[in-house]
CSV table of C-alpha atoms in Angstrom, one decimal:
chain,number,residue,atom,x,y,z
H,172,MET,CA,255.6,-153.0,-216.3
H,173,VAL,CA,253.9,-153.4,-213.3
H,174,LEU,CA,254.7,-154.6,-209.6
H,175,LEU,CA,250.8,-155.3,-208.2
H,176,ASN,CA,251.1,-158.0,-205.6
H,177,LYS,CA,254.5,-156.8,-204.1
H,178,LYS,CA,255.0,-155.4,-200.9
H,179,ILE,CA,258.6,-153.4,-199.9
H,180,ASN,CA,259.5,-152.5,-196.6
H,181,LEU,CA,262.0,-149.7,-195.7
H,182,LEU,CA,264.0,-148.8,-192.2
H,183,VAL,CA,264.8,-145.9,-192.6
H,184,PHE,CA,268.0,-145.4,-190.0
H,185,SER,CA,269.9,-142.7,-191.1
H,186,GLY,CA,268.7,-138.6,-191.4
H,187,GLU,CA,271.3,-137.8,-193.8
H,188,TYR,CA,270.0,-136.1,-197.2
H,189,ASP,CA,271.5,-138.0,-199.4
H,190,LYS,CA,270.1,-141.7,-198.4
H,191,ALA,CA,266.7,-139.8,-197.9
H,192,LEU,CA,266.6,-139.2,-201.2
H,193,ALA,CA,267.4,-142.4,-201.8
H,194,ALA,CA,264.9,-144.0,-199.4
H,195,LEU,CA,262.1,-141.6,-200.8
H,196,ILE,CA,263.0,-142.4,-204.7
H,197,ILE,CA,262.8,-146.2,-203.8
H,198,ALA,CA,259.5,-145.4,-202.7
H,199,ASN,CA,258.0,-143.1,-205.5
H,200,SER,CA,259.3,-145.5,-207.8
H,201,ALA,CA,258.0,-148.2,-206.0
H,202,ARG,CA,254.0,-147.1,-205.4
H,203,GLU,CA,254.0,-145.4,-209.0
H,204,LEU,CA,254.7,-149.6,-210.3
H,205,GLY,CA,251.9,-150.1,-208.1
H,206,ALA,CA,253.7,-151.7,-205.3
H,207,GLU,CA,252.9,-151.5,-201.2
H,208,VAL,CA,254.9,-149.5,-199.7
H,209,SER,CA,256.4,-148.9,-195.0
H,210,MET,CA,258.8,-146.9,-194.4
H,211,PHE,CA,259.7,-147.1,-190.7
H,212,PHE,CA,261.4,-144.2,-189.5
H,213,ALA,CA,263.7,-145.0,-187.1
H,214,PHE,CA,266.3,-142.9,-184.8
H,215,TRP,CA,268.1,-140.4,-186.8
H,216,GLY,CA,265.5,-141.4,-190.0
H,217,LEU,CA,262.7,-140.0,-187.5
H,218,LEU,CA,264.4,-136.2,-188.7
H,219,LEU,CA,262.8,-136.9,-192.4
H,220,VAL,CA,259.2,-136.9,-190.3
H,221,ARG,CA,259.5,-133.9,-187.9
H,222,ASN,CA,256.6,-132.3,-188.4
H,223,PRO,CA,258.3,-128.3,-189.0
H,224,GLU,CA,255.6,-126.7,-188.4
H,225,VAL,CA,255.2,-128.4,-184.3
H,226,SER,CA,257.6,-127.6,-181.2
H,227,LEU,CA,256.3,-129.0,-177.8
H,228,PRO,CA,259.2,-128.0,-175.7
H,229,GLU,CA,257.3,-127.6,-172.3
H,230,ASP,CA,257.2,-130.7,-171.1
H,231,LYS,CA,260.8,-132.2,-172.0
H,232,THR,CA,263.9,-132.4,-170.3
H,233,PHE,CA,266.5,-130.8,-170.8
H,234,TYR,CA,268.5,-133.7,-172.7
H,235,GLU,CA,265.4,-133.9,-175.1
H,236,LYS,CA,265.2,-129.7,-175.1
H,237,MET,CA,268.6,-129.4,-176.1
H,238,PHE,CA,268.0,-132.7,-178.5
H,239,GLY,CA,265.0,-130.7,-180.2
H,240,MET,CA,267.7,-127.3,-180.6
H,241,MET,CA,270.5,-129.1,-181.9
H,242,THR,CA,268.9,-131.7,-184.8
H,243,PRO,CA,267.6,-129.8,-188.2
H,244,LYS,CA,263.5,-128.9,-187.7
H,245,SER,CA,263.8,-128.9,-191.9
H,246,ILE,CA,264.0,-132.0,-193.9
H,247,GLU,CA,266.1,-129.8,-196.3
H,248,GLU,CA,268.8,-128.9,-193.6
H,249,LEU,CA,270.4,-132.5,-193.2
H,250,PRO,CA,274.1,-133.0,-194.0
H,251,LEU,CA,275.1,-135.5,-196.6
H,252,SER,CA,276.4,-138.2,-195.6
H,253,LYS,CA,279.8,-137.7,-196.9
H,254,MET,CA,281.8,-134.8,-198.7
H,255,ASN,CA,279.6,-132.7,-196.0
H,256,PHE,CA,282.1,-130.1,-195.9
H,257,SER,CA,280.3,-128.1,-193.0
H,258,GLY,CA,277.0,-127.7,-195.5
H,259,PHE,CA,278.7,-126.9,-198.6
H,260,GLY,CA,279.0,-130.2,-200.0
H,261,LYS,CA,275.5,-130.4,-199.2
H,262,GLU,CA,274.7,-127.3,-201.6
H,263,MET,CA,276.2,-128.1,-204.2
H,264,LEU,CA,274.8,-131.4,-204.6
H,265,LYS,CA,271.8,-129.6,-204.0
H,266,ALA,CA,272.6,-127.1,-207.1
H,267,MET,CA,273.5,-130.2,-209.2
H,268,MET,CA,270.0,-131.4,-208.7
H,269,LYS,CA,268.7,-128.8,-209.7
H,270,GLU,CA,271.0,-127.9,-213.2
H,271,GLU,CA,268.9,-131.5,-214.1
H,272,GLU,CA,265.4,-130.2,-212.5
H,273,THR,CA,265.4,-133.2,-209.8
H,274,PRO,CA,263.1,-132.5,-207.7
H,275,ASP,CA,264.1,-131.6,-204.0
H,276,LEU,CA,263.2,-133.8,-200.7
H,277,THR,CA,260.8,-132.0,-199.8
H,278,ALA,CA,259.3,-133.2,-203.6
H,279,PHE,CA,259.8,-136.5,-203.5
H,280,LEU,CA,258.5,-136.2,-199.1
H,281,LYS,CA,255.0,-134.8,-200.1
H,282,GLY,CA,255.1,-137.0,-203.5
H,283,ALA,CA,255.5,-140.3,-201.3
H,284,ILE,CA,252.4,-139.1,-198.6
H,285,LYS,CA,250.5,-138.4,-202.0
H,286,LYS,CA,250.6,-141.5,-204.0
H,287,GLY,CA,250.3,-143.8,-200.0
H,288,VAL,CA,253.5,-144.7,-199.1
H,289,ASN,CA,252.8,-145.8,-195.8
H,290,PHE,CA,254.7,-144.3,-192.9
H,291,TYR,CA,255.5,-145.2,-189.4
H,292,GLY,CA,257.5,-143.8,-186.9
H,293,CYS,CA,259.9,-146.1,-184.6
H,294,LYS,CA,258.3,-146.3,-181.4
H,295,LEU,CA,261.4,-146.7,-178.9
H,296,SER,CA,263.3,-144.0,-181.1
H,297,VAL,CA,260.4,-141.8,-179.7
H,298,GLU,CA,260.2,-142.1,-176.6
H,299,VAL,CA,264.2,-141.7,-176.3
H,300,MET,CA,264.7,-139.4,-178.1
H,301,GLY,CA,261.6,-136.7,-176.7
H,302,PHE,CA,259.3,-136.4,-179.7
H,303,LYS,CA,255.7,-135.7,-178.6
H,304,SER,CA,253.3,-137.2,-181.7
H,305,GLU,CA,251.7,-134.1,-182.5
H,306,GLU,CA,255.5,-133.4,-183.9
H,307,LEU,CA,255.1,-135.2,-186.3
H,308,LEU,CA,254.0,-135.3,-189.8
H,309,PRO,CA,250.4,-136.7,-189.0
H,310,GLU,CA,250.6,-139.5,-191.6
H,311,VAL,CA,253.8,-140.8,-188.8
H,312,LYS,CA,251.8,-144.0,-187.2
H,313,ILE,CA,253.8,-145.0,-184.3
H,314,ILE,CA,254.6,-148.9,-184.1
H,315,ASP,CA,256.9,-150.5,-181.8
H,316,ALA,CA,259.9,-153.2,-183.6
H,317,LYS,CA,257.6,-155.7,-183.4
H,318,GLU,CA,255.4,-154.7,-185.0
H,319,TYR,CA,257.5,-153.5,-187.8
H,320,LEU,CA,259.0,-156.9,-188.2
H,321,LYS,CA,255.5,-158.5,-188.5
H,322,ASP,CA,255.3,-156.0,-191.6
H,323,ALA,CA,258.4,-156.4,-192.5
H,324,LEU,CA,257.9,-160.3,-193.1
H,325,GLU,CA,255.1,-160.4,-195.6
H,326,CYS,CA,257.2,-157.9,-197.7
H,327,ASP,CA,258.9,-159.2,-200.7
H,328,MET,CA,262.1,-156.7,-200.2
H,329,GLN,CA,263.5,-155.2,-197.1
H,330,LEU,CA,266.3,-152.8,-196.9
H,331,PHE,CA,267.5,-150.7,-194.2
H,332,ILE,CA,269.0,-147.4,-195.8
V,295,MET,CA,251.5,-162.2,-182.9
V,296,VAL,CA,253.5,-164.7,-183.3
V,297,LEU,CA,256.7,-165.4,-186.6
V,298,LEU,CA,257.8,-168.9,-186.1
V,299,ASN,CA,259.0,-170.9,-189.2
V,300,LYS,CA,260.0,-167.5,-190.3
V,301,LYS,CA,264.1,-167.1,-190.5
V,302,ILE,CA,265.6,-163.2,-190.0
V,303,ASN,CA,269.3,-162.7,-190.9
V,304,LEU,CA,271.4,-159.7,-190.2
V,305,LEU,CA,275.0,-158.5,-191.7
V,306,VAL,CA,276.0,-156.5,-189.0
V,307,PHE,CA,279.0,-154.5,-190.9
V,308,SER,CA,278.8,-150.5,-188.7
V,309,GLY,CA,280.1,-150.2,-185.6
V,310,GLU,CA,278.4,-148.0,-184.0
V,311,TYR,CA,276.4,-147.6,-180.9
V,312,ASP,CA,273.4,-146.8,-182.6
V,313,LYS,CA,272.7,-148.7,-185.6
V,314,ALA,CA,274.1,-151.9,-182.6
V,315,LEU,CA,271.2,-150.4,-181.0
V,316,ALA,CA,269.1,-150.9,-183.9
V,317,ALA,CA,270.4,-154.2,-184.5
V,318,LEU,CA,271.1,-156.3,-181.5
V,319,ILE,CA,266.7,-154.4,-180.7
V,320,ILE,CA,264.9,-156.8,-183.9
V,321,ALA,CA,267.2,-159.7,-182.7
V,322,ASN,CA,265.8,-159.7,-179.7
V,323,SER,CA,262.0,-158.4,-180.8
V,324,ALA,CA,262.2,-160.9,-183.6
V,325,ARG,CA,263.2,-163.8,-181.0
V,326,GLU,CA,261.0,-162.9,-179.0
V,327,LEU,CA,258.2,-163.6,-181.3
V,328,GLY,CA,259.2,-166.9,-182.5
V,329,ALA,CA,261.5,-165.7,-185.3
V,330,GLU,CA,265.0,-167.8,-185.8
V,331,VAL,CA,267.6,-165.5,-186.3
V,332,SER,CA,271.5,-164.7,-187.8
V,333,MET,CA,273.7,-162.7,-187.0
V,334,PHE,CA,276.9,-162.2,-189.2
V,335,PHE,CA,280.0,-160.0,-187.9
V,336,ALA,CA,281.7,-158.7,-190.3
V,337,PHE,CA,284.3,-155.5,-189.8
V,338,TRP,CA,283.7,-153.3,-187.3
V,339,GLY,CA,280.5,-155.3,-186.3
V,340,LEU,CA,282.8,-157.4,-185.1
V,341,LEU,CA,283.7,-154.8,-182.0
V,342,LEU,CA,280.6,-156.1,-181.0
V,343,VAL,CA,281.1,-159.6,-179.8
V,344,ARG,CA,284.7,-158.5,-178.8
V,345,ASN,CA,284.9,-160.7,-175.3
V,346,PRO,CA,286.1,-157.7,-172.9
V,347,GLU,CA,288.0,-159.8,-170.8
V,348,VAL,CA,290.4,-161.0,-173.4
V,349,SER,CA,292.9,-159.3,-175.4
V,350,LEU,CA,296.0,-161.2,-176.8
V,351,PRO,CA,298.4,-159.2,-178.0
V,352,GLU,CA,301.0,-161.3,-178.3
V,353,ASP,CA,301.4,-163.3,-181.1
V,354,LYS,CA,299.9,-160.0,-183.5
V,355,THR,CA,301.7,-158.5,-185.8
V,356,PHE,CA,302.4,-154.0,-185.3
V,357,TYR,CA,299.3,-153.6,-187.6
V,358,GLU,CA,296.9,-155.9,-185.3
V,359,LYS,CA,298.1,-154.2,-182.5
V,360,MET,CA,298.0,-150.9,-182.6
V,361,PHE,CA,294.4,-152.1,-184.0
V,362,GLY,CA,293.8,-153.3,-180.8
V,363,MET,CA,294.5,-151.1,-179.2
V,364,MET,CA,292.8,-148.0,-181.2
V,365,THR,CA,289.2,-149.7,-180.5
V,366,PRO,CA,287.1,-149.9,-178.3
V,367,LYS,CA,287.6,-153.0,-176.3
V,368,SER,CA,283.2,-152.6,-174.0
V,369,ILE,CA,280.4,-152.2,-176.7
V,370,GLU,CA,279.2,-149.1,-174.2
V,371,GLU,CA,282.6,-147.1,-175.4
V,372,LEU,CA,281.3,-147.4,-179.4
V,373,PRO,CA,280.8,-143.7,-181.0
V,374,LEU,CA,277.5,-142.9,-182.7
V,375,SER,CA,277.5,-143.0,-185.8
V,376,LYS,CA,276.5,-138.9,-186.2
V,377,MET,CA,276.2,-136.2,-183.9
V,378,ASN,CA,278.9,-137.6,-182.2
V,379,PHE,CA,281.1,-135.0,-180.9
V,380,SER,CA,284.4,-136.4,-179.2
V,381,GLY,CA,281.7,-138.9,-177.4
V,382,PHE,CA,279.0,-136.4,-175.6
V,383,GLY,CA,276.4,-136.9,-178.4
V,384,LYS,CA,276.6,-140.7,-177.1
V,385,GLU,CA,277.1,-140.1,-173.4
V,386,MET,CA,273.6,-137.4,-174.1
V,387,LEU,CA,271.8,-140.1,-176.3
V,388,LYS,CA,272.4,-142.8,-173.7
V,389,ALA,CA,271.0,-140.2,-170.7
V,390,MET,CA,267.7,-140.1,-172.9
V,391,MET,CA,268.2,-143.4,-172.5
V,392,LYS,CA,268.4,-143.8,-169.4
V,393,GLU,CA,264.9,-141.1,-168.4
V,394,GLU,CA,263.0,-143.3,-170.4
V,395,GLU,CA,264.2,-146.9,-169.0
V,396,THR,CA,265.4,-148.5,-172.2
V,397,PRO,CA,268.3,-150.7,-171.4
V,398,ASP,CA,271.7,-150.0,-172.6
V,399,LEU,CA,273.4,-152.0,-175.6
V,400,THR,CA,275.2,-154.5,-172.9
V,401,ALA,CA,271.7,-155.3,-172.3
V,402,PHE,CA,270.5,-155.7,-175.8
V,403,LEU,CA,274.2,-158.1,-176.3
V,404,LYS,CA,273.0,-159.8,-173.6
V,405,GLY,CA,269.3,-160.5,-174.0
V,406,ALA,CA,270.1,-162.3,-177.9
V,407,ILE,CA,272.4,-164.3,-176.5
V,408,LYS,CA,269.6,-165.4,-173.4
V,409,LYS,CA,267.1,-165.8,-176.6
V,410,GLY,CA,269.1,-167.8,-178.7
V,411,VAL,CA,270.2,-165.7,-181.6
V,412,ASN,CA,273.1,-167.2,-183.4
V,413,PHE,CA,275.9,-165.1,-183.8
V,414,TYR,CA,278.5,-165.5,-186.6
V,415,GLY,CA,281.7,-164.2,-187.3
V,416,CYS,CA,283.6,-163.0,-190.1
V,417,LYS,CA,286.5,-165.3,-191.1
V,418,LEU,CA,288.2,-162.8,-194.0
V,419,SER,CA,287.9,-159.6,-191.5
V,420,VAL,CA,288.5,-162.3,-187.9
V,421,GLU,CA,291.9,-163.2,-190.0
V,422,VAL,CA,292.8,-159.4,-190.9
V,423,MET,CA,291.8,-157.3,-187.7
V,424,GLY,CA,294.2,-159.9,-186.6
V,425,PHE,CA,291.2,-161.4,-184.0
V,426,LYS,CA,292.2,-164.5,-181.8
V,427,SER,CA,288.7,-166.9,-181.5
V,428,GLU,CA,289.6,-166.5,-178.5
V,429,GLU,CA,289.0,-162.6,-178.4
V,430,LEU,CA,285.6,-163.1,-179.2
V,431,LEU,CA,283.0,-163.7,-177.2
V,432,PRO,CA,282.5,-167.3,-176.5
V,433,GLU,CA,278.9,-167.6,-178.3
V,434,VAL,CA,280.4,-165.9,-181.7
V,435,LYS,CA,281.6,-169.3,-184.7
V,436,ILE,CA,283.2,-168.0,-187.0
V,437,ILE,CA,282.6,-168.6,-191.1
V,438,ASP,CA,283.2,-167.4,-194.2
V,439,ALA,CA,281.1,-165.5,-196.4
V,440,LYS,CA,279.6,-168.5,-198.8
V,441,GLU,CA,278.6,-169.8,-195.3
V,442,TYR,CA,276.8,-166.4,-194.5
V,443,LEU,CA,275.1,-166.3,-198.2
V,444,LYS,CA,273.7,-169.8,-197.3
V,445,ASP,CA,272.0,-168.9,-194.3
V,446,ALA,CA,271.0,-165.5,-195.5
V,447,LEU,CA,269.7,-167.2,-198.6
V,448,GLU,CA,267.4,-169.3,-196.5
V,449,CYS,CA,265.6,-166.7,-194.7
V,450,ASP,CA,262.8,-164.4,-194.9
V,451,MET,CA,264.3,-161.2,-194.6
V,452,GLN,CA,268.0,-160.2,-194.6
V,453,LEU,CA,269.6,-156.3,-193.7
V,454,PHE,CA,272.4,-154.8,-194.2
V,455,ILE,CA,273.2,-152.7,-190.8
X,268,MET,CA,277.2,-176.0,-201.6
X,269,VAL,CA,275.6,-174.9,-204.5
X,270,LEU,CA,272.7,-171.7,-204.7
X,271,LEU,CA,271.9,-172.1,-208.1
X,272,ASN,CA,268.9,-170.4,-209.5
X,273,LYS,CA,269.3,-168.5,-206.3
X,274,LYS,CA,269.6,-164.6,-207.7
X,275,ILE,CA,271.3,-161.5,-205.3
X,276,ASN,CA,270.4,-157.6,-205.6
X,277,LEU,CA,273.1,-155.4,-204.0
X,278,LEU,CA,272.6,-151.6,-204.4
X,279,VAL,CA,276.0,-150.3,-203.8
X,280,PHE,CA,274.8,-146.7,-202.1
X,281,SER,CA,278.3,-146.2,-200.7
X,282,GLY,CA,281.7,-144.6,-202.0
X,283,GLU,CA,284.2,-146.5,-199.5
X,284,TYR,CA,286.6,-148.8,-199.3
X,285,ASP,CA,285.3,-151.2,-196.2
X,286,LYS,CA,281.7,-151.4,-197.5
X,287,ALA,CA,283.1,-151.5,-201.3
X,288,LEU,CA,284.7,-153.9,-200.1
X,289,ALA,CA,282.8,-155.7,-198.5
X,290,ALA,CA,279.5,-155.7,-201.2
X,291,LEU,CA,282.5,-157.2,-204.0
X,292,ILE,CA,283.2,-160.5,-201.3
X,293,ILE,CA,279.7,-161.1,-201.2
X,294,ALA,CA,278.9,-160.8,-205.1
X,295,ASN,CA,282.6,-163.1,-206.0
X,296,SER,CA,281.3,-165.5,-203.3
X,297,ALA,CA,277.6,-165.7,-204.7
X,298,ARG,CA,279.4,-165.8,-208.4
X,299,GLU,CA,281.3,-168.8,-206.7
X,300,LEU,CA,278.5,-170.9,-205.6
X,301,GLY,CA,276.3,-170.1,-208.5
X,302,ALA,CA,273.6,-167.7,-207.7
X,303,GLU,CA,273.3,-164.8,-210.5
X,304,VAL,CA,274.1,-161.3,-209.2
X,305,SER,CA,273.2,-157.8,-209.9
X,306,MET,CA,274.8,-154.4,-208.3
X,307,PHE,CA,272.9,-151.2,-208.8
X,308,PHE,CA,275.5,-148.5,-208.1
X,309,ALA,CA,273.9,-145.2,-207.1
X,310,PHE,CA,274.7,-142.0,-204.9
X,311,TRP,CA,278.7,-142.2,-204.0
X,312,GLY,CA,278.6,-146.1,-205.1
X,313,LEU,CA,279.8,-144.9,-208.9
X,314,LEU,CA,282.6,-143.6,-207.3
X,315,LEU,CA,283.4,-147.5,-207.4
X,316,VAL,CA,282.5,-148.1,-211.4
X,317,ARG,CA,284.2,-144.7,-212.3
X,318,ASN,CA,286.8,-146.0,-216.1
X,319,PRO,CA,290.3,-144.3,-214.1
X,320,GLU,CA,291.4,-144.1,-217.9
X,321,VAL,CA,288.2,-142.0,-218.8
X,322,SER,CA,287.8,-138.5,-217.8
X,323,LEU,CA,285.6,-135.6,-220.1
X,324,PRO,CA,285.5,-132.6,-218.2
X,325,GLU,CA,284.6,-130.4,-221.5
X,326,ASP,CA,280.8,-130.5,-221.8
X,327,LYS,CA,280.1,-130.2,-217.9
X,328,THR,CA,279.0,-127.5,-215.3
X,329,PHE,CA,280.9,-125.9,-213.1
X,330,TYR,CA,279.5,-128.4,-210.2
X,331,GLU,CA,280.1,-130.9,-212.2
X,332,LYS,CA,283.9,-130.7,-212.8
X,333,MET,CA,283.8,-129.9,-209.9
X,334,PHE,CA,282.6,-133.0,-208.2
X,335,GLY,CA,284.7,-134.5,-210.6
X,336,MET,CA,287.9,-133.2,-209.3
X,337,MET,CA,287.0,-133.9,-205.2
X,338,THR,CA,285.6,-137.5,-205.5
X,339,PRO,CA,288.6,-140.1,-205.9
X,340,LYS,CA,289.2,-141.2,-209.5
X,341,SER,CA,289.9,-144.5,-208.9
X,342,ILE,CA,288.4,-146.9,-206.4
X,343,GLU,CA,292.0,-147.3,-204.6
X,344,GLU,CA,291.9,-144.3,-202.9
X,345,LEU,CA,288.3,-144.2,-201.7
X,346,PRO,CA,288.3,-143.4,-197.9
X,347,LEU,CA,286.7,-145.8,-195.3
X,348,SER,CA,283.7,-145.4,-193.3
X,349,LYS,CA,284.9,-145.1,-190.1
X,350,MET,CA,288.7,-143.8,-188.7
X,351,ASN,CA,290.2,-143.5,-191.4
X,352,PHE,CA,292.1,-140.7,-190.1
X,353,SER,CA,292.6,-138.9,-192.9
X,354,GLY,CA,293.7,-142.0,-195.4
X,355,PHE,CA,296.1,-143.3,-191.9
X,356,GLY,CA,293.6,-145.8,-191.2
X,357,LYS,CA,293.0,-146.8,-194.5
X,358,GLU,CA,296.7,-147.3,-195.8
X,359,MET,CA,296.8,-149.7,-192.2
X,360,LEU,CA,293.7,-151.7,-193.2
X,361,LYS,CA,295.9,-152.3,-196.4
X,362,ALA,CA,299.0,-152.7,-195.0
X,363,MET,CA,296.9,-155.3,-192.7
X,364,MET,CA,294.8,-157.3,-196.0
X,365,LYS,CA,298.3,-157.4,-197.4
X,366,GLU,CA,299.9,-159.3,-194.4
X,367,GLU,CA,296.6,-162.4,-194.3
X,368,GLU,CA,297.7,-162.5,-198.6
X,369,THR,CA,293.9,-160.9,-199.2
X,370,PRO,CA,293.3,-159.3,-202.6
X,371,ASP,CA,292.7,-155.1,-202.8
X,372,LEU,CA,289.7,-153.9,-203.9
X,373,THR,CA,290.6,-153.5,-207.4
X,374,ALA,CA,291.1,-156.9,-207.6
X,375,PHE,CA,287.6,-157.8,-206.2
X,376,LEU,CA,286.0,-155.7,-208.7
X,377,LYS,CA,288.0,-157.7,-211.6
X,378,GLY,CA,287.0,-160.8,-210.2
X,379,ALA,CA,283.3,-160.1,-209.9
X,380,ILE,CA,283.7,-158.4,-213.8
X,381,LYS,CA,285.2,-161.6,-214.9
X,382,LYS,CA,282.3,-163.7,-213.0
X,383,GLY,CA,279.7,-162.2,-214.7
X,384,VAL,CA,277.7,-160.2,-212.1
X,385,ASN,CA,275.8,-157.8,-214.1
X,386,PHE,CA,277.1,-154.1,-213.3
X,387,TYR,CA,273.9,-151.3,-213.2
X,388,GLY,CA,274.6,-147.9,-212.6
X,389,CYS,CA,271.9,-145.2,-211.6
X,390,LYS,CA,270.9,-143.1,-214.0
X,391,LEU,CA,269.3,-140.4,-211.8
X,392,SER,CA,272.8,-140.2,-210.0
X,393,VAL,CA,275.1,-140.0,-213.2
X,394,GLU,CA,272.9,-137.4,-215.0
X,395,VAL,CA,273.1,-134.8,-211.0
X,396,MET,CA,276.8,-136.1,-210.5
X,397,GLY,CA,277.4,-135.2,-214.3
X,398,PHE,CA,279.0,-138.5,-215.2
X,399,LYS,CA,279.4,-139.2,-218.8
X,400,SER,CA,278.3,-143.0,-219.8
X,401,GLU,CA,282.4,-143.0,-221.5
X,402,GLU,CA,283.7,-142.6,-217.6
X,403,LEU,CA,281.9,-145.3,-216.4
X,404,LEU,CA,283.1,-148.7,-216.8
X,405,PRO,CA,281.9,-150.7,-220.2
X,406,GLU,CA,280.6,-153.3,-218.1
X,407,VAL,CA,278.2,-150.6,-216.1
X,408,LYS,CA,274.5,-150.6,-217.7
X,409,ILE,CA,272.7,-147.5,-217.1
X,410,ILE,CA,269.0,-148.1,-215.7
X,411,ASP,CA,266.2,-146.2,-213.7
X,412,ALA,CA,265.3,-146.8,-209.8
X,413,LYS,CA,261.9,-148.6,-211.6
X,414,GLU,CA,264.2,-151.1,-213.5
X,415,TYR,CA,266.5,-151.5,-210.4
X,416,LEU,CA,263.4,-152.1,-208.8
X,417,LYS,CA,261.5,-154.8,-211.1
X,418,ASP,CA,265.4,-156.5,-211.3
X,419,ALA,CA,265.8,-156.5,-207.1
X,420,LEU,CA,261.6,-157.7,-206.8
X,421,GLU,CA,262.6,-160.9,-208.6
X,422,CYS,CA,265.6,-161.9,-206.2
X,423,ASP,CA,265.9,-164.1,-203.3
X,424,MET,CA,268.1,-161.5,-201.2
X,425,GLN,CA,268.6,-157.2,-201.4
X,426,LEU,CA,271.0,-155.3,-199.3
X,427,PHE,CA,271.9,-151.3,-199.2
X,428,ILE,CA,274.8,-151.2,-198.6
């Protein structure tokens, strides 16, 4: 089963552990079948491609600093979209995933990078949330909504996650 | 960069400030590139196209009246999909948008209308929620799920937001 | 109005009453117009195709048992995605649907089965959540992410719900 010459575009809007898993599993699977994959991270989705090692609060405004502190720096800290129960539900899901020897979110993210998924960050979201480009993973290219649309319209399938 | 002859369909199900922003930014950007855009507002999505100046509680049932009172009349009052913190997170986002001189949701909605985005309201949702057609923006045409599907299937890209 | 030769793929990720309604109304309407429809139930979406009559906790791990107990067995018990208010909002929606003589979720699910919508369950989700295949509706065929992608890419329209 191969999907050569096929292109997939995922707009990742949500910053939740389970939805991030879904998006990254689709992206990894599509690459394994030979399809081209673009992921466009917008709004909360940017939290998936935050560089956990870089934080540059110096030139930020008060709100930007506060936002940077209130949001999870590591993707493993992202909450669930439901049944999170202050983190308990998430830990339960992670334990259940471990029992099935399913890789964690970090492994799927690294897999996507290694397999050549194209990572894009939404320019407007980056600006509004006050991220410096160094605070995102080096693989992330910043593009605007029009460039996203151009890419998405060349794809055979588009999802908003 | 132009997208003439391209058509985009957005099913707006969510009634949240951030998701509404995402939908309307995509719609505006697509129109600026020359693409045709349909937005189909269903369920909570109808709260985006409520006419803030018209409220007709007279012929409504008890539940419909209560629903009308419990839901925001203005799109600027819509909550965030996460980190809302009883409105604090939303006000913070709005302040951050202002710092970047990003237009607010109302401006993007007016822009979409001005640019000729096609607005559709889901017939079943309108009936269940007890809206009169005068309570929605005059630009909204009520259609059913089958008409939505026919339109969406003629498009090059469809998103569920 | 007919949509013969058209194919629609719905990835149902959410386990919420309102989103389930949206997905099933689209699926039923598309079938009535002659289109082929696939629904791929992943993560919380699996709660829509749980067999209410079968529960097999015997061979499950501690977490899987707990998960089975904490999640609704019947689709009519699924919460709303917003304004749920500990179930009050959901009951209000159901009452409003009844006033309009709109069928409930169970009726739309049965309709989809009767009309020949293809039901797929996500293999990884089934394993992580610890479901036995007998605990899902007999119509559900278990497939993996790659099989989902192959099916979705043959479709004219794909949504992530």
